[in-house]
mmCIF file of C-alpha atoms in Angstrom:
data_model
loop_
_atom_site.group_PDB
_atom_site.id
_atom_site.type_symbol
_atom_site.label_atom_id
_atom_site.label_comp_id
_atom_site.label_asym_id
_atom_site.label_seq_id
_atom_site.Cartn_x
_atom_site.Cartn_y
_atom_site.Cartn_z
ATOM 1 C CA SER O 18 -43.493 20.003 -60.714
ATOM 2 C CA ILE O 19 -41.715 19.432 -57.205
ATOM 3 C CA LEU O 20 -43.626 20.044 -54.169
ATOM 4 C CA PRO O 21 -41.926 21.729 -51.403
ATOM 5 C CA LYS O 22 -41.300 19.422 -48.225
ATOM 6 C CA ASN O 23 -43.072 19.843 -45.263
ATOM 7 C CA ASN O 24 -41.495 21.733 -42.481
ATOM 8 C CA ASN O 25 -42.554 19.243 -39.615
ATOM 9 C CA LYS O 26 -41.235 20.974 -36.539
ATOM 10 C CA LYS O 27 -43.519 21.198 -33.811
ATOM 11 C CA ASN O 28 -43.140 24.436 -31.383
ATOM 12 C CA PHE O 29 -43.913 23.476 -27.995
ATOM 13 C CA ALA O 30 -43.979 25.074 -25.146
ATOM 14 C CA PRO O 31 -42.156 24.660 -22.308
ATOM 15 C CA SER O 32 -43.222 23.373 -18.701
ATOM 16 C CA PRO O 33 -44.139 26.389 -16.577
ATOM 17 C CA TRP O 34 -41.668 25.107 -13.525
ATOM 18 C CA TRP O 35 -38.361 24.858 -16.358
ATOM 19 C CA ASP O 36 -35.946 28.190 -15.254
ATOM 20 C CA SER O 37 -32.841 28.481 -16.163
ATOM 21 C CA SER O 38 -31.098 26.616 -13.136
ATOM 22 C CA CYS O 39 -32.982 23.746 -14.643
ATOM 23 C CA SER O 40 -31.255 24.339 -17.839
ATOM 24 C CA GLN O 41 -27.773 24.842 -16.118
ATOM 25 C CA ALA O 42 -28.293 22.169 -14.191
ATOM 26 C CA VAL O 43 -28.965 19.646 -17.079
ATOM 27 C CA ASN O 44 -25.829 21.082 -19.007
ATOM 28 C CA LEU O 45 -23.806 20.669 -16.078
ATOM 29 C CA ARG O 46 -24.530 17.017 -16.264
ATOM 30 C CA LYS O 47 -23.046 16.659 -19.453
ATOM 31 C CA TYR O 48 -19.339 17.178 -18.482
ATOM 32 C CA PRO O 49 -19.013 14.436 -16.028
ATOM 33 C CA PHE O 50 -20.874 12.051 -18.668
ATOM 34 C CA LYS O 51 -17.951 12.876 -21.342
ATOM 35 C CA ASN O 52 -15.177 12.919 -19.073
ATOM 36 C CA PHE O 53 -16.070 9.378 -17.593
ATOM 37 C CA ARG O 54 -17.134 8.158 -21.085
ATOM 38 C CA CYS O 55 -13.464 9.344 -22.288
ATOM 39 C CA THR O 56 -11.558 7.783 -19.293
ATOM 40 C CA GLY O 57 -13.903 4.718 -18.020
ATOM 41 C CA SER O 58 -12.242 5.364 -14.503
ATOM 42 C CA LEU O 59 -14.240 4.264 -11.354
ATOM 43 C CA SER O 60 -14.007 8.000 -9.926
ATOM 44 C CA ASP O 61 -14.701 9.568 -12.982
ATOM 45 C CA PHE O 62 -18.543 7.575 -13.079
ATOM 46 C CA TYR O 63 -19.210 8.635 -9.336
ATOM 47 C CA ASN O 64 -18.805 11.868 -10.567
ATOM 48 C CA TYR O 65 -20.962 11.595 -13.005
ATOM 49 C CA SER O 66 -23.282 9.462 -11.032
ATOM 50 C CA ASN O 67 -23.725 12.184 -8.404
ATOM 51 C CA ALA O 68 -24.337 14.944 -11.140
ATOM 52 C CA CYS O 69 -27.041 12.779 -12.415
ATOM 53 C CA ALA O 70 -28.470 12.600 -8.572
ATOM 54 C CA SER O 71 -28.333 16.317 -7.832
ATOM 55 C CA THR O 72 -30.011 17.032 -11.435
ATOM 56 C CA THR O 73 -32.436 14.523 -10.809
ATOM 57 C CA ARG O 74 -33.173 15.875 -7.125
ATOM 58 C CA LEU O 75 -33.104 19.347 -8.731
ATOM 59 C CA LEU O 76 -36.195 18.806 -11.349
ATOM 60 C CA LYS O 77 -38.048 16.820 -8.745
ATOM 61 C CA ARG O 78 -37.696 19.837 -6.342
ATOM 62 C CA LYS O 79 -39.023 22.087 -9.193
ATOM 63 C CA LYS O 80 -41.667 20.230 -10.281
ATOM 64 C CA LYS O 81 -42.870 19.780 -6.674
ATOM 65 C CA THR O 82 -43.085 23.547 -5.455
ATOM 66 C CA ALA O 83 -44.389 24.004 -9.159
#
């Protein structure tokens, strides 16, 4: 007989400090990366770098105030 496959997905509880602004910042960080990956220009790299830095600052601030 054939055994059913196990569903190894584990449900996880999100961090208590994570909210919609964190999700939005992480999603907005993707667009400058895609743009830089397509063009390879230095100005697009700076835009991506600034988006990463602002997202990191936001997440650190959220963790600290939680």
